[in-house]
Short mmCIF file of C-alpha atoms in Angstrom, two decimals:
data_model
loop_
_atom_site.label_atom_id
_atom_site.label_comp_id
_atom_site.label_asym_id
_atom_site.label_seq_id
_atom_site.Cartn_x
_atom_site.Cartn_y
_atom_site.Cartn_z
CA MET A 1 0.00 0.00 0.00
CA THR A 2 1.34 3.43 -0.97
CA GLU A 3 -0.98 5.60 1.12
CA VAL A 4 -0.25 6.54 4.72
CA LEU A 5 -2.78 4.92 7.05
CA LYS A 6 -3.97 6.95 10.02
CA ILE A 7 -4.59 4.39 12.73
CA LEU A 8 -6.67 5.22 15.79
CA ILE A 9 -5.95 2.86 18.69
CA LEU A 10 -8.64 2.62 21.36
CA GLU A 11 -6.77 1.01 24.26
CA ASP A 12 -6.63 1.70 28.00
CA SER A 13 -3.27 -0.11 28.39
CA PRO A 14 -0.29 2.03 27.28
CA TYR A 15 1.85 -1.13 27.14
CA ASP A 16 -0.57 -2.91 24.76
CA ALA A 17 -0.92 0.20 22.63
CA GLU A 18 2.86 0.51 22.35
CA GLU A 19 3.13 -3.14 21.37
CA ILE A 20 0.55 -2.69 18.61
CA MET A 21 2.38 0.34 17.21
CA ARG A 22 5.74 -1.45 17.38
CA ARG A 23 4.48 -4.47 15.47
CA LEU A 24 2.88 -2.33 12.76
CA GLU A 25 5.98 -0.18 12.33
CA LEU A 26 8.15 -3.28 12.02
CA SER A 27 5.90 -4.88 9.44
CA ALA A 28 7.21 -2.48 6.71
CA LYS A 29 4.11 -3.31 4.60
CA PHE A 30 2.67 0.20 4.80
CA GLU A 31 3.33 3.60 6.28
CA CYS A 32 1.15 4.64 9.19
CA GLY A 33 0.52 7.34 11.76
CA PHE A 34 -1.02 6.72 15.17
CA ARG A 35 -3.41 8.34 17.63
CA LEU A 36 -4.15 6.79 21.03
CA ALA A 37 -7.53 7.12 22.76
CA MET A 38 -7.95 5.62 26.23
CA ASN A 39 -11.58 6.45 26.99
CA LYS A 40 -14.79 7.62 25.35
CA ALA A 41 -13.96 11.34 25.53
CA THR A 42 -10.56 11.03 23.88
CA TYR A 43 -12.05 8.55 21.36
CA LEU A 44 -14.68 11.08 20.25
CA GLN A 45 -12.07 13.83 20.09
CA ALA A 46 -9.78 11.65 17.94
CA LEU A 47 -12.59 10.78 15.54
CA ASP A 48 -13.25 14.49 15.06
CA GLU A 49 -9.64 15.70 14.80
CA PHE A 50 -7.65 12.74 13.49
CA CYS A 51 -10.11 11.42 10.85
CA PRO A 52 -8.66 7.88 11.01
CA SER A 53 -8.24 5.42 8.15
CA VAL A 54 -8.53 2.41 10.49
CA ILE A 55 -9.80 1.91 14.06
CA LEU A 56 -8.17 -0.73 16.29
CA SER A 57 -10.25 -1.25 19.44
CA ASP A 58 -9.81 -3.20 22.63
CA HIS A 59 -13.07 -4.72 23.87
CA SER A 60 -13.19 -3.74 27.53
CA LEU A 61 -12.39 -0.24 28.69
CA PRO A 62 -13.47 1.57 31.86
CA GLN A 63 -17.17 2.50 31.40
CA PHE A 64 -16.78 1.95 27.63
CA ASP A 65 -16.54 -1.08 25.33
CA SER A 66 -16.04 -2.02 21.69
CA LYS A 67 -19.77 -2.35 21.00
CA GLU A 68 -20.40 1.30 21.81
CA ALA A 69 -17.21 2.35 20.03
CA LEU A 70 -18.35 0.47 16.90
CA THR A 71 -21.80 2.09 17.01
CA ILE A 72 -20.27 5.55 17.23
CA ALA A 73 -17.79 4.84 14.42
CA ARG A 74 -20.48 3.49 12.07
CA GLU A 75 -22.67 6.55 12.66
CA LEU A 76 -19.86 8.99 11.94
CA PHE A 77 -17.66 7.06 9.48
CA PRO A 78 -19.55 4.07 8.07
CA ASP A 79 -16.74 3.14 5.64
CA ILE A 80 -13.80 3.08 8.09
CA PRO A 81 -12.49 -0.44 8.89
CA PHE A 82 -13.04 -1.36 12.55
CA ILE A 83 -10.85 -4.19 13.90
CA MET A 84 -10.99 -5.55 17.42
CA VAL A 85 -7.59 -6.19 19.06
CA THR A 86 -8.46 -7.77 22.37
CA GLY A 87 -7.78 -10.52 24.84
CA THR A 88 -9.49 -13.87 24.85
CA ILE A 89 -13.16 -13.70 23.77
CA SER A 90 -15.71 -16.39 23.09
CA GLU A 91 -16.35 -17.50 19.54
CA GLU A 92 -20.02 -16.65 20.00
CA PHE A 93 -19.17 -13.06 20.97
CA ALA A 94 -16.78 -12.71 18.02
CA ILE A 95 -19.54 -13.82 15.60
CA ASP A 96 -21.97 -11.32 17.13
CA MET A 97 -19.45 -8.50 16.72
CA ILE A 98 -18.78 -9.40 13.09
CA LYS A 99 -22.53 -9.42 12.47
CA ALA A 100 -22.67 -5.98 14.10
CA GLY A 101 -20.12 -4.65 11.59
CA VAL A 102 -16.64 -5.40 12.89
CA ASP A 103 -14.29 -6.10 9.99
CA ASP A 104 -12.04 -8.54 11.86
CA TYR A 105 -10.78 -9.43 15.31
CA ILE A 106 -7.23 -10.17 16.45
CA LEU A 107 -6.24 -11.71 19.78
CA LYS A 108 -3.48 -9.82 21.55
CA ASP A 109 -1.39 -12.95 21.98
CA ARG A 110 -1.57 -13.60 18.22
CA MET A 111 -0.91 -10.21 16.62
CA THR A 112 1.23 -11.55 13.77
CA ARG A 113 -1.85 -11.43 11.52
CA LEU A 114 -2.68 -7.78 12.37
CA PRO A 115 -0.89 -6.05 9.41
CA ALA A 116 -2.50 -8.42 6.89
CA ALA A 117 -5.88 -7.96 8.56
CA ILE A 118 -5.57 -4.18 8.28
CA ILE A 119 -4.62 -4.35 4.58
CA ALA A 120 -7.46 -6.76 3.81
CA SER A 121 -10.01 -4.66 5.71
CA VAL A 122 -8.92 -1.41 4.01
CA GLN A 123 -9.09 -2.98 0.55
CA LYS A 124 -12.44 -4.60 1.28
CA ARG A 125 -13.87 -1.28 2.46
CA LYS A 126 -12.54 0.47 -0.66
CA VAL A 127 -14.23 -2.10 -2.89
CA GLU A 128 -17.49 -1.78 -0.97
CA THR A 129 -17.33 2.02 -1.03
CA GLU A 130 -16.71 2.02 -4.79
CA ARG A 131 -19.52 -0.50 -5.31
CA ARG A 132 -21.95 1.69 -3.34
CA ARG A 133 -20.80 4.77 -5.27
CA LEU A 134 -21.37 3.06 -8.60
CA GLU A 135 -24.74 1.77 -7.43
CA LYS A 136 -25.75 5.27 -6.38
CA GLU A 137 -24.68 6.59 -9.78
CA ARG A 138 -26.66 3.85 -11.53
CA GLU A 139 -29.68 4.55 -9.34
CA PHE A 140 -29.39 8.28 -10.10
CA ASP A 141 -29.11 7.52 -13.83
CA ARG A 142 -32.14 5.21 -13.64
CA ASN A 143 -34.19 7.76 -11.72
CA ASN A 144 -33.09 10.54 -14.05
CA LEU A 145 -33.93 8.46 -17.10
CA MET A 146 -37.34 7.51 -15.72
CA ALA A 147 -38.05 11.15 -14.88
CA LEU A 148 -37.21 12.13 -18.46
CA ILE A 149 -39.27 9.30 -19.92
CA ASN A 150 -42.30 9.79 -17.70
CA ASN A 151 -42.34 13.59 -17.95
CA SER A 152 -42.68 13.35 -21.73
CA ASN A 153 -46.01 13.48 -23.55
CA ASP A 154 -44.55 11.17 -26.18
CA LEU A 155 -45.52 7.50 -25.92
CA MET A 156 -42.80 4.91 -25.29
CA TRP A 157 -43.26 1.17 -25.01
CA SER A 158 -41.67 -2.15 -25.94
CA VAL A 159 -43.07 -5.56 -26.86
CA ASP A 160 -41.73 -9.09 -27.08
CA LEU A 161 -41.99 -11.45 -30.04
CA ASN A 162 -45.46 -12.54 -28.87
CA LEU A 163 -46.68 -8.93 -29.01
CA ARG A 164 -46.84 -8.78 -25.22
CA LEU A 165 -45.99 -5.55 -23.43
CA ILE A 166 -42.51 -5.50 -21.86
CA THR A 167 -42.50 -1.97 -20.44
CA SER A 168 -44.06 1.45 -21.05
CA ASN A 169 -43.97 5.03 -19.84
CA GLU A 170 -46.75 6.89 -18.05
CA ALA A 171 -47.90 8.72 -21.19
CA PHE A 172 -48.51 5.38 -22.93
CA ASP A 173 -50.33 4.02 -19.87
CA ARG A 174 -52.65 7.06 -19.81
CA VAL A 175 -53.53 6.73 -23.50
CA ILE A 176 -54.32 3.02 -23.18
CA GLN A 177 -56.36 3.75 -20.05
CA ASN A 178 -58.38 6.37 -21.95
CA MET A 179 -58.84 4.13 -24.98
CA THR A 180 -59.71 0.85 -23.26
CA GLY A 181 -60.89 1.89 -19.81
CA THR A 182 -58.46 -0.59 -18.25
CA THR A 183 -55.02 -0.23 -16.69
CA VAL A 184 -52.18 -1.43 -18.90
CA ALA A 185 -50.11 -4.26 -17.44
CA LYS A 186 -46.84 -5.88 -18.39
CA GLY A 187 -47.42 -9.04 -20.37
CA CYS A 188 -50.75 -7.92 -21.86
CA ASP A 189 -51.57 -8.12 -25.57
CA ILE A 190 -50.40 -4.88 -27.18
CA LEU A 191 -52.93 -5.01 -30.02
CA ALA A 192 -55.96 -3.80 -28.09
CA GLU A 193 -59.37 -4.54 -29.61
CA VAL A 194 -60.27 -0.87 -29.37
CA PHE A 195 -58.42 -0.30 -32.66
CA GLN A 196 -60.21 -0.70 -35.97
CA PRO A 197 -59.52 -4.03 -37.78
CA GLU A 198 -57.56 -2.31 -40.56
CA GLN A 199 -55.45 -0.50 -37.95
CA LEU A 200 -54.74 -3.74 -36.11
CA ALA A 201 -53.64 -5.34 -39.38
CA ARG A 202 -51.29 -2.41 -40.11
CA PHE A 203 -49.79 -2.44 -36.60
CA ARG A 204 -49.21 -6.17 -36.82
CA LYS A 205 -47.30 -5.69 -40.08
CA TYR A 206 -45.26 -2.88 -38.50
CA TYR A 207 -44.20 -5.12 -35.62
CA GLU A 208 -43.38 -7.98 -38.01
CA ARG A 209 -41.15 -5.64 -40.03
CA ALA A 210 -39.31 -4.64 -36.86
CA PHE A 211 -39.01 -8.31 -35.79
CA SER A 212 -37.20 -8.91 -39.08
CA GLY A 213 -34.56 -6.35 -38.02
CA GLU A 214 -35.85 -3.24 -39.80
CA CYS A 215 -35.80 0.14 -38.04
CA PHE A 216 -38.36 2.57 -39.51
CA THR A 217 -40.93 5.31 -38.88
CA GLU A 218 -44.59 5.42 -39.97
CA ILE A 219 -47.31 8.08 -39.89
CA GLU A 220 -50.64 6.95 -38.40
CA HIS A 221 -53.96 8.81 -38.59
CA THR A 222 -56.80 8.07 -36.20
CA PRO A 223 -59.74 10.11 -37.53
CA LEU A 224 -62.25 9.34 -34.80
CA PRO A 225 -62.95 10.47 -32.20
CA ASP A 226 -60.01 12.90 -31.84
CA ASN A 227 -58.55 13.18 -35.37
CA ILE A 228 -55.00 12.46 -34.18
CA TRP A 229 -51.87 12.17 -36.32
CA SER A 230 -48.97 10.19 -34.85
CA GLU A 231 -45.37 9.61 -35.96
CA ILE A 232 -44.41 6.13 -34.70
CA SER A 233 -40.87 4.75 -34.76
CA TYR A 234 -40.12 1.03 -34.47
CA CYS A 235 -36.65 -0.18 -33.46
CA PRO A 236 -35.64 -3.85 -32.97
CA ILE A 237 -34.33 -4.95 -29.56
CA TYR A 238 -31.43 -7.38 -29.90
CA SER A 239 -30.34 -10.13 -27.56
CA GLY A 240 -26.96 -11.04 -28.99
CA ASP A 241 -27.50 -11.57 -32.71
CA PHE A 242 -31.24 -12.17 -32.46
CA VAL A 243 -34.21 -9.81 -32.23
CA SER A 244 -36.06 -10.36 -28.95
CA GLY A 245 -38.55 -7.50 -29.17
CA VAL A 246 -39.32 -4.02 -30.45
CA ALA A 247 -38.94 -0.59 -28.82
CA CYS A 248 -41.54 1.93 -29.98
CA PHE A 249 -41.76 5.71 -29.80
CA SER A 250 -44.89 7.66 -30.77
CA ARG A 251 -45.10 11.43 -31.10
CA ASP A 252 -48.30 13.43 -31.59
CA ILE A 253 -47.81 15.45 -34.79
CA THR A 254 -51.42 16.63 -35.12
CA GLN A 255 -50.44 20.26 -34.70
CA ARG A 256 -47.67 19.87 -37.25
CA LYS A 257 -50.10 18.35 -39.75
CA MET A 258 -52.53 21.22 -39.20
CA VAL A 259 -49.73 23.73 -39.83
CA GLU A 260 -48.70 21.83 -42.97
CA LYS A 261 -52.28 22.00 -44.24
CA GLU A 262 -52.43 25.72 -43.50
CA ILE A 263 -49.15 26.23 -45.35
CA ALA A 264 -50.38 24.16 -48.29
CA ARG A 265 -53.57 26.22 -48.42
CA ALA A 266 -51.49 29.42 -48.23
CA ILE A 267 -49.28 28.23 -51.10
CA ILE A 268 -52.28 27.32 -53.25
CA LYS A 269 -53.96 30.64 -52.45
CA THR A 270 -50.78 32.55 -53.29
CA GLN A 271 -50.40 30.66 -56.57
CA GLU A 272 -54.02 31.35 -57.52
CA GLU A 273 -53.66 35.03 -56.68
CA GLU A 274 -50.47 35.22 -58.73
CA ARG A 275 -52.25 33.56 -61.66
CA ASN A 276 -55.05 36.09 -61.35
CA TYR A 277 -52.51 38.89 -61.19
CA LEU A 278 -50.69 37.54 -64.26
CA GLY A 279 -53.98 37.19 -66.10
CA ARG A 280 -54.94 40.79 -65.38
CA GLU A 281 -51.49 42.04 -66.42
CA LEU A 282 -51.73 40.14 -69.72
CA HIS A 283 -55.29 41.33 -70.30
CA ASP A 284 -54.89 44.93 -69.19
CA ASN A 285 -51.48 45.62 -70.73
CA VAL A 286 -50.21 43.14 -73.33
CA ASN A 287 -53.60 42.18 -74.70
CA GLN A 288 -54.74 45.80 -74.98
CA LEU A 289 -51.56 46.80 -76.83
CA LEU A 290 -51.88 43.89 -79.27
CA ALA A 291 -55.58 44.62 -79.78
CA ALA A 292 -54.74 48.26 -80.56
CA ALA A 293 -52.12 47.13 -83.08
CA LYS A 294 -54.65 44.84 -84.72
CA MET A 295 -57.19 47.67 -84.92
CA LEU A 296 -54.64 50.00 -86.51
CA LEU A 297 -53.82 47.37 -89.14
CA SER A 298 -57.52 47.05 -89.94
CA VAL A 299 -57.74 50.82 -90.40
CA ALA A 300 -54.68 50.75 -92.65
CA LYS A 301 -56.44 48.34 -95.06
CA HIS A 302 -59.03 51.02 -95.88
CA ASN A 303 -56.80 54.13 -95.60
CA ILE A 304 -53.88 53.54 -97.91
CA GLU A 305 -52.66 57.09 -97.54
CA LYS A 306 -52.23 56.61 -93.72
CA ILE A 307 -50.36 53.30 -93.97
CA PRO A 308 -46.89 54.71 -93.04
CA GLU A 309 -48.31 56.55 -90.04
CA LEU A 310 -50.38 53.57 -88.90
CA ILE A 311 -47.48 51.14 -89.31
CA VAL A 312 -45.34 53.29 -87.02
CA ALA A 313 -48.15 53.31 -84.43
CA CYS A 314 -48.47 49.52 -84.75
CA GLN A 315 -44.74 49.13 -84.24
CA ASP A 316 -44.90 51.26 -81.10
CA ASN A 317 -47.74 49.17 -79.68
CA ILE A 318 -45.98 45.89 -80.48
CA GLU A 319 -42.72 47.19 -78.92
CA ASN A 320 -44.62 48.20 -75.79
CA ALA A 321 -46.27 44.78 -75.70
CA ILE A 322 -42.84 43.14 -75.94
CA GLN A 323 -41.54 45.30 -73.08
CA GLU A 324 -44.58 44.49 -70.92
CA ASN A 325 -44.18 40.80 -71.70
CA ARG A 326 -40.47 41.00 -70.81
CA LYS A 327 -41.30 42.62 -67.45
CA ILE A 328 -43.81 39.89 -66.65
CA ALA A 329 -41.31 37.19 -67.65
CA GLN A 330 -38.57 38.73 -65.52
CA GLY A 331 -40.92 38.74 -62.56
CA LEU A 332 -41.62 35.03 -62.99
CA VAL A 333 -38.08 33.73 -63.63
CA VAL A 334 -36.37 32.32 -60.52
CA PRO A 335 -33.16 34.26 -59.72
CA ASP A 336 -29.90 32.32 -59.93
CA PHE A 337 -28.35 32.75 -56.48
CA GLU A 338 -25.40 30.52 -57.35
CA SER A 339 -23.91 32.74 -60.04
CA ILE A 340 -25.17 36.10 -58.71
CA SER A 341 -25.22 36.76 -54.96
CA PHE A 342 -28.45 37.44 -53.09
CA GLN A 343 -27.36 41.01 -52.29
CA GLU A 344 -26.54 41.73 -55.95
CA GLN A 345 -29.92 40.36 -57.02
CA LEU A 346 -31.68 42.71 -54.60
CA LEU A 347 -29.62 45.69 -55.78
CA ASN A 348 -30.44 44.87 -59.41
CA LEU A 349 -34.11 44.61 -58.49
CA SER A 350 -34.10 48.03 -56.82
CA ASP A 351 -32.29 49.56 -59.82
CA ASN A 352 -34.72 48.08 -62.37
CA MET A 353 -37.91 48.75 -60.45
CA LEU A 354 -37.39 51.82 -58.27
CA LYS A 355 -34.50 53.88 -59.63
CA ARG A 356 -35.87 53.67 -63.18
CA SER A 357 -39.12 55.06 -61.80
CA GLY A 358 -37.26 58.04 -60.33
CA ILE A 359 -37.34 56.79 -56.74
CA GLN A 360 -34.24 57.16 -54.56
CA VAL A 361 -33.20 53.89 -52.84
CA ILE A 362 -31.06 53.32 -49.74
CA MET A 363 -30.34 49.63 -49.16
CA ASP A 364 -28.44 48.55 -46.02
CA THR A 365 -27.18 44.93 -46.11
CA SER A 366 -24.26 45.39 -43.70
CA GLY A 367 -25.91 43.06 -41.15
CA LEU A 368 -26.83 40.40 -43.72
CA GLN A 369 -25.01 37.04 -43.74
CA GLU A 370 -26.59 35.37 -46.75
CA GLU A 371 -24.72 32.09 -46.17
CA TRP A 372 -27.09 31.50 -43.24
CA LEU A 373 -30.07 31.57 -45.63
CA GLN A 374 -31.28 28.66 -47.72
CA ASN A 375 -31.97 29.31 -51.41
CA GLU A 376 -35.69 28.69 -50.80
CA GLN A 377 -35.67 31.39 -48.10
CA LYS A 378 -33.74 33.76 -50.36
CA LEU A 379 -36.35 33.27 -53.09
CA VAL A 380 -39.23 34.02 -50.71
CA ILE A 381 -37.48 37.20 -49.49
CA TYR A 382 -36.70 38.21 -53.09
CA ARG A 383 -40.35 37.76 -54.12
CA ILE A 384 -41.54 39.77 -51.09
CA VAL A 385 -39.17 42.62 -51.99
CA GLN A 386 -40.34 42.40 -55.61
CA GLU A 387 -43.98 42.47 -54.53
CA GLN A 388 -43.48 45.45 -52.22
CA PHE A 389 -41.46 47.38 -54.83
CA THR A 390 -44.35 46.84 -57.28
CA ASN A 391 -46.80 48.17 -54.70
CA ILE A 392 -44.56 51.22 -54.09
CA VAL A 393 -44.24 52.02 -57.82
CA LYS A 394 -47.96 51.63 -58.49
CA HIS A 395 -49.56 53.08 -55.37
CA ALA A 396 -47.19 54.85 -52.96
CA GLY A 397 -46.18 58.01 -54.80
CA ALA A 398 -42.90 57.81 -52.87
CA GLY A 399 -39.66 59.64 -53.54
CA LEU A 400 -37.48 57.62 -51.14
CA VAL A 401 -37.34 53.94 -50.19
CA TYR A 402 -35.17 52.59 -47.36
CA VAL A 403 -34.46 48.83 -47.17
CA LEU A 404 -32.69 47.16 -44.23
CA LEU A 405 -31.80 43.44 -44.21
CA CYS A 406 -30.04 41.66 -41.35
CA ASN A 407 -29.94 38.23 -39.76
CA THR A 408 -28.47 35.97 -37.12
CA PRO A 409 -28.15 32.18 -37.38
CA ASP A 410 -31.61 32.01 -35.76
CA GLU A 411 -33.62 34.80 -37.37
CA PHE A 412 -33.88 36.97 -40.49
CA LYS A 413 -35.33 40.49 -40.35
CA MET A 414 -36.18 42.95 -43.11
CA ASN A 415 -37.56 46.49 -42.97
CA ILE A 416 -38.89 48.31 -46.06
CA PHE A 417 -39.95 51.94 -45.61
CA ASP A 418 -41.24 54.42 -48.19
CA ASN A 419 -42.10 58.08 -47.65
CA GLY A 420 -45.18 57.90 -49.84
CA LYS A 421 -48.79 58.76 -49.15
CA GLY A 422 -49.46 55.78 -46.88
CA MET A 423 -52.92 54.32 -46.36
CA GLU A 424 -55.72 53.90 -43.84
CA THR A 425 -55.33 50.29 -42.69
CA GLU A 426 -58.55 50.08 -40.68
CA THR A 427 -60.88 50.98 -43.53
CA LYS A 428 -58.94 49.81 -46.58
CA LYS A 429 -59.11 46.13 -47.46
CA GLU A 430 -55.72 44.37 -47.77
CA GLY A 431 -54.73 44.02 -51.42
CA ILE A 432 -53.48 41.06 -53.40
CA GLY A 433 -49.86 42.11 -52.95
CA LEU A 434 -49.94 41.97 -49.15
CA ARG A 435 -51.95 38.74 -49.24
CA ASN A 436 -49.28 37.21 -51.46
CA ILE A 437 -46.58 38.30 -49.01
CA ARG A 438 -48.38 36.72 -46.06
CA GLY A 439 -48.89 33.53 -48.04
CA ARG A 440 -45.21 33.28 -48.93
CA LEU A 441 -44.12 33.90 -45.32
CA ALA A 442 -46.47 31.21 -44.00
CA ILE A 443 -44.32 28.60 -45.75
CA PHE A 444 -41.43 29.39 -43.35
CA ASN A 445 -43.51 30.37 -40.30
CA GLY A 446 -42.59 33.99 -40.97
CA THR A 447 -44.55 37.09 -40.02
CA VAL A 448 -45.15 40.53 -41.50
CA ASP A 449 -46.08 43.70 -39.61
CA ILE A 450 -47.48 46.76 -41.38
CA ARG A 451 -47.27 50.31 -40.01
CA THR A 452 -48.85 53.06 -42.06
CA SER A 453 -51.26 55.96 -41.99
CA PRO A 454 -52.33 58.63 -44.51
CA GLY A 455 -49.47 60.99 -45.30
CA LYS A 456 -47.03 59.10 -43.02
CA GLY A 457 -45.53 56.65 -45.48
CA PHE A 458 -45.56 52.87 -45.31
CA THR A 459 -43.34 50.52 -43.26
CA MET A 460 -43.17 46.74 -43.61
CA ASP A 461 -41.33 44.58 -41.06
CA VAL A 462 -40.66 40.95 -42.04
CA THR A 463 -39.36 38.25 -39.67
CA ILE A 464 -38.43 34.68 -40.61
CA PRO A 465 -37.14 32.12 -38.10
CA LEU A 466 -34.11 30.31 -39.51
CA THR A 467 -34.13 27.42 -37.04
CA ILE A 468 -37.05 25.12 -36.17
#
C-alpha cells in the first residue's frame, strides 16, 4: 500500500498500545501514523480531529466497550475499517461482533496477523465504497432516465416477439387507459381490440417488419374520435445476434399536420392570386396593346394614304407589348443565387424597379449574412421585396425607399420603408400584394407587420425564423 494509514488505537493499556504500534511499524508493509484514545472522551475527540483510516479497538475499557465504540464509528464514518484487538473472547461473541459490523478481530497474543488484517479490511472497504458509489450513480441515472421518460407526452413502449408488453412510460399508460378503460399491465396483448380491424392489421405488419430487423418510422392517422396524427418509430431490440422484441416511440404530430395543411392552403392561395394577377397584367397591358395594333392594321387596309403613319403606331404598340411581356417574364423567372449573390440580385431589383421610376433607394445589407439563408428562403425574401417594390411604384407616390436586411443564425429580419402617401389600414381592405406576401411567409412560419397611416408613409417589417 502506498498511502499513509492513520490508525486510531482505542486502548486503556499504554503497554498494549505501544506493542501494537511497534508491530505495525516493524511490518514495513505500509506507512502509518497513530493516535491513542484511552476512553470515550478522547475517542470522540480523535474521531473528530484525526479522521482515522482504520480503528483498532480493545473490547473492555473503563465505562466503555467495543460495541459502543463500533456504534459511534459506524454513525460517523460508516466506511472506516473497525478491527478488534483484544484478549481472549468467546467465539459466539466474536460472531456477534462481526454481524454488528466489525471487519475482523485479532487476539493480543496472536498479533502476527494484524498487518495483513488491516490491509485486507482497508481494501475490502474500498471495494465496498466504490460499489456503493457506482450503485448510487446507476440509481441516479435510472431515476433521471425515468423522470425524463415519464415527464414526456410522447408515448414509449416495448413488446416481445409474442406482441406482449414489456414496459411502457406513463404517457402510454394514460392513452391506453383512456382508450380501453383498463389499466395497462406488463405481459398484456399490445394489439388492443379498441383499434379498428384495418389498424390492427397495419400495426401487426409494422411489428413484423421490426421483428425482421428493420428500423423505420410510420405516420398513423386516427380520424375518430379525436382526429390524431402520430409519428411512430419502431426499433428492434437485440439479444446477442437475435431480435427479442421491439422498442416503440410515438409522437403526436397533429399540430404539425394542421400547420402543414395551412401552409399548403397558403401556397395554393398565393399561386391562384399570382395567376389572377398575371392574367390581369396580360389582359390589361399586353392584350390591350396587341388589340390596338390589330385595330390599326384594320384601319390601314381602308386608308392607304395613312399606312406609313399607322405602321409606325403599330410598331410602337408591339414594342410596348414586348416590353410588358419581358417585365412579366422577368418577374416570374427564378433568380440564380449561385452565379449572382443574393445582395446583388436585390440591388439589381431596386435599380430596375425603383430607380428607373425616379425613386431614390437606400439599401443597407451590412448586417446580412446570406450564407445562413437557404436558397428557398432567399427566393421568398426576393419575391416579397419584388412584390413590395411593385406596390410602391404603383400606389405609394414615394420619392425615397429605405431597405434594411439583417440576420443571425436564428432569425432573419427585413424592414422596407417608403415616404409615400401611406394608407388607412382600418378601412382599406388588404390588397393582393400583401396577401401574397403573407402567403409566402407562411411557408417558413414567418410574419409581417405593417405600419402606415395617410401621409405618413408605409413601413413593412418581415421576420423569418431560420431554425425550427
